[in-house]
Coordinates of C-alpha atoms and ligand atoms in Angstrom, one line a residue:
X1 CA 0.0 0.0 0.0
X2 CA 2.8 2.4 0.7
X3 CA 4.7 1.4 -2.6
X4 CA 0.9 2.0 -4.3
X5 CA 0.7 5.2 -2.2
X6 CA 4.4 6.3 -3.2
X7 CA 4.2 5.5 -7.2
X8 CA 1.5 8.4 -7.2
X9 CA 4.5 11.0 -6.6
X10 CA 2.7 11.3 -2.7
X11 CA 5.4 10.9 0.2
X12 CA 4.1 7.7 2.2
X13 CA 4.2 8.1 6.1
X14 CA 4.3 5.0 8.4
X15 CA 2.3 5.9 11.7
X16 CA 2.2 2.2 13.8
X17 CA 0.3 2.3 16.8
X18 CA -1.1 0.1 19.6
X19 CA -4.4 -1.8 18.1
X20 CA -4.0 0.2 14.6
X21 CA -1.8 1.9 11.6
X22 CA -2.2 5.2 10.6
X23 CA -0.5 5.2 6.7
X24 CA -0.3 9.1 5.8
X25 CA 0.0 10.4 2.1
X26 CA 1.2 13.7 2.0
X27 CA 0.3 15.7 -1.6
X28 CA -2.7 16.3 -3.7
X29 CA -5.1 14.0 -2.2
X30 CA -7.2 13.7 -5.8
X31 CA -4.7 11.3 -7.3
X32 CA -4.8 8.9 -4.4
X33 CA -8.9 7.8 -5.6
X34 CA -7.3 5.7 -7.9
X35 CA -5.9 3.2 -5.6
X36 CA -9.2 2.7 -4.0
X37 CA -7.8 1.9 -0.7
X38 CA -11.0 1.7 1.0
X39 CA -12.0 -1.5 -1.0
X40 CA -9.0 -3.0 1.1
X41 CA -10.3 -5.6 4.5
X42 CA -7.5 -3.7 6.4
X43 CA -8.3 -0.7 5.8
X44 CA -11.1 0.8 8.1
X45 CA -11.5 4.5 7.2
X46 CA -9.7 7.2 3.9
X47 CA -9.9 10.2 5.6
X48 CA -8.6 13.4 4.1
X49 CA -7.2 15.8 6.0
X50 CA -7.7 19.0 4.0
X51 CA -11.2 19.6 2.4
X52 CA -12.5 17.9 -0.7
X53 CA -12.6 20.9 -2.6
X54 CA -9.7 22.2 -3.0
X55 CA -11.0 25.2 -5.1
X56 CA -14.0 26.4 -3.5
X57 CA -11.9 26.1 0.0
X58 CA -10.6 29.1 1.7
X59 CA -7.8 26.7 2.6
X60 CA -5.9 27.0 -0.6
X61 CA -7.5 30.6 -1.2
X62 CA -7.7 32.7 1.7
X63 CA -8.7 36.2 0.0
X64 CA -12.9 36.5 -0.5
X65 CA -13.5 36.4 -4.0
X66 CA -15.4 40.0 -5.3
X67 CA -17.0 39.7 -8.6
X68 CA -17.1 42.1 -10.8
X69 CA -19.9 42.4 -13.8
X70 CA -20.6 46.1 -16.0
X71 CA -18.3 48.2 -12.6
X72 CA -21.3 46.1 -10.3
X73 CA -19.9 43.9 -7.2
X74 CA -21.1 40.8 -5.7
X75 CA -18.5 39.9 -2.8
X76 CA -18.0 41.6 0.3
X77 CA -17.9 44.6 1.0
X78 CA -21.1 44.8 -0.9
X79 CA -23.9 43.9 -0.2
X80 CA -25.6 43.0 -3.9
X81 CA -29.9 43.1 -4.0
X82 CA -31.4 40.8 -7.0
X83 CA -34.7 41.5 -7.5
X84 CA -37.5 40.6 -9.6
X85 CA -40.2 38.4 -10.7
X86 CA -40.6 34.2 -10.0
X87 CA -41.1 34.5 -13.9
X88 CA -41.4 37.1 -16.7
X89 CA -45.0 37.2 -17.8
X90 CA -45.3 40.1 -20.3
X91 CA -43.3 43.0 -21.4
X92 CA -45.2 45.7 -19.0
X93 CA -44.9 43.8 -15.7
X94 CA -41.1 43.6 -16.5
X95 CA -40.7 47.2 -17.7
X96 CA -42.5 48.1 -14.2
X97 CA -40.1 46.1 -12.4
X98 CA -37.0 47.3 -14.7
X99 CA -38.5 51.1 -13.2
X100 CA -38.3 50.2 -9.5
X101 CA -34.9 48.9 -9.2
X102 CA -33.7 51.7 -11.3
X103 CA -35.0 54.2 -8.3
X104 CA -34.3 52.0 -5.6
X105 CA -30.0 51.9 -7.3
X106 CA -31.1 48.1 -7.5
X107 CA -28.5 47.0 -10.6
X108 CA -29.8 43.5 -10.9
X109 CA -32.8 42.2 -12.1
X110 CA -34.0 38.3 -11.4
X111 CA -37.0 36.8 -13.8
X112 CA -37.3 33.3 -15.1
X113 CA -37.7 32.6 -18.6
X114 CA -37.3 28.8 -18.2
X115 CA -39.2 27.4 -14.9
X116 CA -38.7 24.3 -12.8
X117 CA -42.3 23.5 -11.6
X118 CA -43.3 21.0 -9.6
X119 CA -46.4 20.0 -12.0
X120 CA -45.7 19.8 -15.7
X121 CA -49.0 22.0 -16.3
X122 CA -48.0 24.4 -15.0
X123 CA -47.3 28.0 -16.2
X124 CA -43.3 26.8 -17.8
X125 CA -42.5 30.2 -18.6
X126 CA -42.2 32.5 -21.8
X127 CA -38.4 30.6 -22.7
X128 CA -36.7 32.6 -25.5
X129 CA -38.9 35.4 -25.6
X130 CA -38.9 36.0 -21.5
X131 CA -35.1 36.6 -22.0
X132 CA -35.9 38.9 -24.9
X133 CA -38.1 41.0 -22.5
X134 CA -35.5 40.9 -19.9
X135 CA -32.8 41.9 -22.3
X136 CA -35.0 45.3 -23.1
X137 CA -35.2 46.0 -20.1
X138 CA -31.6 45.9 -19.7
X139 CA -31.0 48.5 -22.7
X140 CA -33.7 50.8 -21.4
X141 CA -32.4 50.8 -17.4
X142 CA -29.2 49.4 -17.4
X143 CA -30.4 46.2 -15.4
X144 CA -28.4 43.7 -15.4
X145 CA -29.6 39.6 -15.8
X146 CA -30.0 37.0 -13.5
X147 CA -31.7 34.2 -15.0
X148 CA -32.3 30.2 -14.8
X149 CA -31.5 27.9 -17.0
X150 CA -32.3 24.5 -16.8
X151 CA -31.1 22.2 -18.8
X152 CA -27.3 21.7 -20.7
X153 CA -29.1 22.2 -23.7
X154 CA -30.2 25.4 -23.0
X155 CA -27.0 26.8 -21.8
X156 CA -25.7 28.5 -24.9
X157 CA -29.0 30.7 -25.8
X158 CA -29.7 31.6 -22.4
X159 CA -25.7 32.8 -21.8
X160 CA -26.5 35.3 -25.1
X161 CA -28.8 37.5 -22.5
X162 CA -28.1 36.8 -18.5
X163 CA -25.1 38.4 -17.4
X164 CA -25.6 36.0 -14.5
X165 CA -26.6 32.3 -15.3
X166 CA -28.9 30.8 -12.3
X167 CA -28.5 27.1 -11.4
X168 CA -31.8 26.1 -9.5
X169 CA -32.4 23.6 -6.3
X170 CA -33.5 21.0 -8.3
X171 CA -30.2 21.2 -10.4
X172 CA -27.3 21.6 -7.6
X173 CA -26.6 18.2 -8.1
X174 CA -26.8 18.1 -12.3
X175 CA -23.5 18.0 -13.1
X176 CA -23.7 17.9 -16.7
X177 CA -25.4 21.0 -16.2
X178 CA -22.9 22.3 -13.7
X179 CA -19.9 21.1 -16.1
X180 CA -21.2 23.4 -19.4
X181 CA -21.7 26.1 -17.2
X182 CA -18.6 26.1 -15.6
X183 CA -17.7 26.6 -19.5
X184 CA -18.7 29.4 -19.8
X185 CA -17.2 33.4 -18.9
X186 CA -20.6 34.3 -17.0
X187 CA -20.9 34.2 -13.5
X188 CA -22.9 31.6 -11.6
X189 CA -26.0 31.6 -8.9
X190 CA -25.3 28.0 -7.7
X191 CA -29.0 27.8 -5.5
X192 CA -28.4 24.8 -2.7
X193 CA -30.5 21.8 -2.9
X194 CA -33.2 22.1 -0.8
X195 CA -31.7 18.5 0.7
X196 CA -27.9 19.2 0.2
X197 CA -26.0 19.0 2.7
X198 CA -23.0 22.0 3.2
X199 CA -20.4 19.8 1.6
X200 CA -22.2 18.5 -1.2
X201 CA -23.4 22.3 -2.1
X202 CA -19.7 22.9 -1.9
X203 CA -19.2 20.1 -3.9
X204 CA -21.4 21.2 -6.5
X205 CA -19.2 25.0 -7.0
X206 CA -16.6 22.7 -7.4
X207 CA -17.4 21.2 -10.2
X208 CA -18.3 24.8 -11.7
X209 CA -14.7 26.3 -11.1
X210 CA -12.6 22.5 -12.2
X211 CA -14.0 23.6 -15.5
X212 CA -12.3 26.9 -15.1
X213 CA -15.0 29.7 -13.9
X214 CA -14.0 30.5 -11.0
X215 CA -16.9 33.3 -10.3
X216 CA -19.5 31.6 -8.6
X217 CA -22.0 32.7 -6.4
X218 CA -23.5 30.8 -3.4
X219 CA -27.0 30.8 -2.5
X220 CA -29.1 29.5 0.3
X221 CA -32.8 29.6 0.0
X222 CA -34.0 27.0 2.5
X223 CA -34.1 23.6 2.9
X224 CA -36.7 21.1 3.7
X225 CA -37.5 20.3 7.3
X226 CA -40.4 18.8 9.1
X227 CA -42.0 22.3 9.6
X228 CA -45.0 22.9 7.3
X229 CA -45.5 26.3 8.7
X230 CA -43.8 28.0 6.2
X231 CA -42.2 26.6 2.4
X232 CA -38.7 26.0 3.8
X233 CA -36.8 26.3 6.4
X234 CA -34.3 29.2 5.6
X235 CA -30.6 27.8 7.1
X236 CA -29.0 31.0 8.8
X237 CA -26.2 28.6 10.0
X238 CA -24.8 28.0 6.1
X239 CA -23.9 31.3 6.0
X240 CA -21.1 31.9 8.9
X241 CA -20.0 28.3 7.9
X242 CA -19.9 28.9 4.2
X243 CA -17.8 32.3 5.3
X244 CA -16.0 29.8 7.1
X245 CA -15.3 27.4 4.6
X246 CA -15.4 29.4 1.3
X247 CA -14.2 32.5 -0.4
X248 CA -16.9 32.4 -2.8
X249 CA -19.8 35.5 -2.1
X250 CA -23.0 33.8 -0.4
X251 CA -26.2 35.2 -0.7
X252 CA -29.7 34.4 0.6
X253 CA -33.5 33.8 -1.2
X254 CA -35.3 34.6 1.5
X255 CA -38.6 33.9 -0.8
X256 CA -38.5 30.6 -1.7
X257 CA -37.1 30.1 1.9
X258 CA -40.6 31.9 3.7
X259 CA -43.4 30.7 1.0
X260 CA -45.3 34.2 2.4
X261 CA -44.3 37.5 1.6
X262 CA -45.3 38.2 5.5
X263 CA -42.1 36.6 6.3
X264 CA -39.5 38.2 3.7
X265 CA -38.2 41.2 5.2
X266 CA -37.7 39.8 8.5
X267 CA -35.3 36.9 6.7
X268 CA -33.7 39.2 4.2
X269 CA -32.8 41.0 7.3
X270 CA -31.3 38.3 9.1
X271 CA -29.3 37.7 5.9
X272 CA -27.5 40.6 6.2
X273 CA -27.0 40.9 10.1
X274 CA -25.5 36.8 9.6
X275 CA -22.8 37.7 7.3
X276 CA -24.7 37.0 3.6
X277 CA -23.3 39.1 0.7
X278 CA -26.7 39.8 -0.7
X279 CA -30.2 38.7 -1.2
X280 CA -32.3 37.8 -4.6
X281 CA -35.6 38.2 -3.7
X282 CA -39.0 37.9 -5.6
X283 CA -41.2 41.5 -6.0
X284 CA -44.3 41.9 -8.3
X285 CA -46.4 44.9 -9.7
X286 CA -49.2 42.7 -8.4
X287 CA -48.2 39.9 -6.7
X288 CA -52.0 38.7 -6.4
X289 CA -52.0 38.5 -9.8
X290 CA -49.0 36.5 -10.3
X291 CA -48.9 33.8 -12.6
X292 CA -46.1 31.9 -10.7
X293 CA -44.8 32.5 -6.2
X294 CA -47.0 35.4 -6.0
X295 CA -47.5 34.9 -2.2
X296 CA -44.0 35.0 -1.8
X297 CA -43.4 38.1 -3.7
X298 CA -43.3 41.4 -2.3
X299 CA -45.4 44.5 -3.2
X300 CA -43.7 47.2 -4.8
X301 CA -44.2 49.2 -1.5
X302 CA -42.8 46.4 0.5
X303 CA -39.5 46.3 -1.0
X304 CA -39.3 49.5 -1.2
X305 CA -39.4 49.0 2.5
X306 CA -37.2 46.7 2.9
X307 CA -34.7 48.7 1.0
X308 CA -34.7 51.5 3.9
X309 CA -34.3 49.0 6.6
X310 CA -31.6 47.1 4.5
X311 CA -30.0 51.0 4.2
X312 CA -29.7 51.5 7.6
X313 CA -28.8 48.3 8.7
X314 CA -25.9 48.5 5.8
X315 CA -24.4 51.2 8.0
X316 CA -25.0 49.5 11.6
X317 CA -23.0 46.5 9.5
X318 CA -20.4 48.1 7.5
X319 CA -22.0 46.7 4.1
X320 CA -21.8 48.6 0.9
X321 CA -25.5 49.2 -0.8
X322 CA -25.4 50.6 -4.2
Ligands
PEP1 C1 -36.5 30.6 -8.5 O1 -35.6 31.3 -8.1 O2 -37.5 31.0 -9.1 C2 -36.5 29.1 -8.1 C3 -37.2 28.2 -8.8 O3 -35.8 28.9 -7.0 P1 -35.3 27.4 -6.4 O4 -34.5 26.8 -7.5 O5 -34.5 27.9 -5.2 O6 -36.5 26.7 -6.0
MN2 MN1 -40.0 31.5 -7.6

């Protein structure tokens, strides 16, 4: 095993104890998956000793990463607000939405074109021509993209508008999907699976920055519990420990996290005061008439709201707001 452990260019380390050996490999720990050593009778656990991944870890890569898209941040010291509808349902909603960030200094608008839903007959989305809508309201305001897409397939047409791509809960763990994004030279909103566990959602921006795109974007927007009072349970924890663990930004959905848009400020607030780098959150014209999470979106007067508060709690927090 030491001779197996050595031909892989790692220095083999010979620990014997009492009742057990310790055998150490010191090196790049991703060439030793090739012996397979757990398969062995002897051998009782593999553990490595730094973490699995070795890009997304603040181990190899101390500094926070900023992103930088049109002279807009995402990364700390900033504080970044995506905002916009579940979906984009016509050209007037969007243009209404495209107005509200441009007073509130909001610089990114969210919208899906392509949507995961949980029944296929349900509303799917406008697909090509959603982005067309989204991509005029971008010339007219200056808004920049932040949009889902769903399926490899899709990847290239969809990267010709969003200046962000969106990888969805449902997808974390699509890694064909994750590997032709990681292609590509726009940034990535990596969602966590609403079952994915820390390391497997770290996992996951792994995959995006071994392909070489190294700006990706973390987001938490609850996870499933036993609770049924609310959608999900939004997981405040992830964000110290991502801080902890990652340099990558991480950000919050505090919609899909509430279900109700009675609970939104309240969680995009604790977003901020736990550490998150931003929030993408879901706001309507008329969120009673929304064709897709309209209880979860907030009124136009609600997030202009929650702008103020996030304003002064910016400054109780040191945060950049644009
Ligand atoms: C969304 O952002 O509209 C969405 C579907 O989110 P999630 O993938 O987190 O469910
Ligand atoms: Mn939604």
């Amino acid at each position: 095993m030491l001779q197996g452990i050595a031909s892989l260019g790692l220095e083999p380390l010979y620990m014997p104890g009492t009742e057990k050996i310790v055998l150490g490999a010191v090196g790049d720990e991703r060439s030793i998956e090739s012996l397979h050593l757990e398969n062995y009778g002897c051998v009782e656990r593999v553990i490595p000793v730094l973490s699995p991944y070795k890009l997304a870890s603040r181990e190899l890569h101390p500094a926070e990463t900023l992103i930088s898209i049109s002279k807009q941040h995402i990364g700390a010291p900033y504080f970044t607000v995506i905002a916009g509808p579940c979906s984009v349902e016509n050209e007037e909603m969007v243009q209404q939405v495209g107005n509200i960030l441009q007073e509130e200094k909001v610089s990114f608008m969210r919208g899906g074109a392509f949507k995961p839903r949980t029944s296929p007959y349900s509303f799917q989305g406008l697909g090509e021509s959603g982005l067309q809508l989204m991509a005029k309201v971008r010339e007219r305001f200056g808004t920049l993209i932040v949009t889902e897409v769903m399926d490899s397939e899709q990847v290239e047409t969809v990267a010709t508008y969003a200046d962000v791509l969106q990888i969805g809960s449902r997808n974390m763990q699509n890694f064909t999907l994750l590997k032709k994004v990681g292609k590509t030279n726009k940034p990535i909103l990596l969602k966590r699976g609403m079952a994915a566990s820390i390391q497997e959602f770290l996992m996951s921006a792994e995959y995006i920055l071994a392909e070489g795109n190294n700006n990706v974007i973390l987001c938490e927007r609850g996870i499933k519990t036993f609770e049924t009072s609310y959608r999900n349970t939004l997981d405040l924890t992830a964000i110290p420990v991502l801080k902890e663990k990652t340099h990558l930004p991480v950000i919050v959905d505090p919609s899909h996290a509430a279900g109700n848009r009675s609970y939104v400020i309240a969680l995009a607030k604790a977003a901020m005061a736990c550490g998150a780098d931003g929030i993408i959150v879901e706001i309507h014209p008329h969120p009673e008439e929304a064709l897709t999470d309209g209880k979860q979106s907030l009124s136009f007067p609600e997030f202009r709201n929650l702008m103020q508060q996030f304003r002064r709690l910016a400054a109780i927090e040191g945060r950049i707001l644009p």
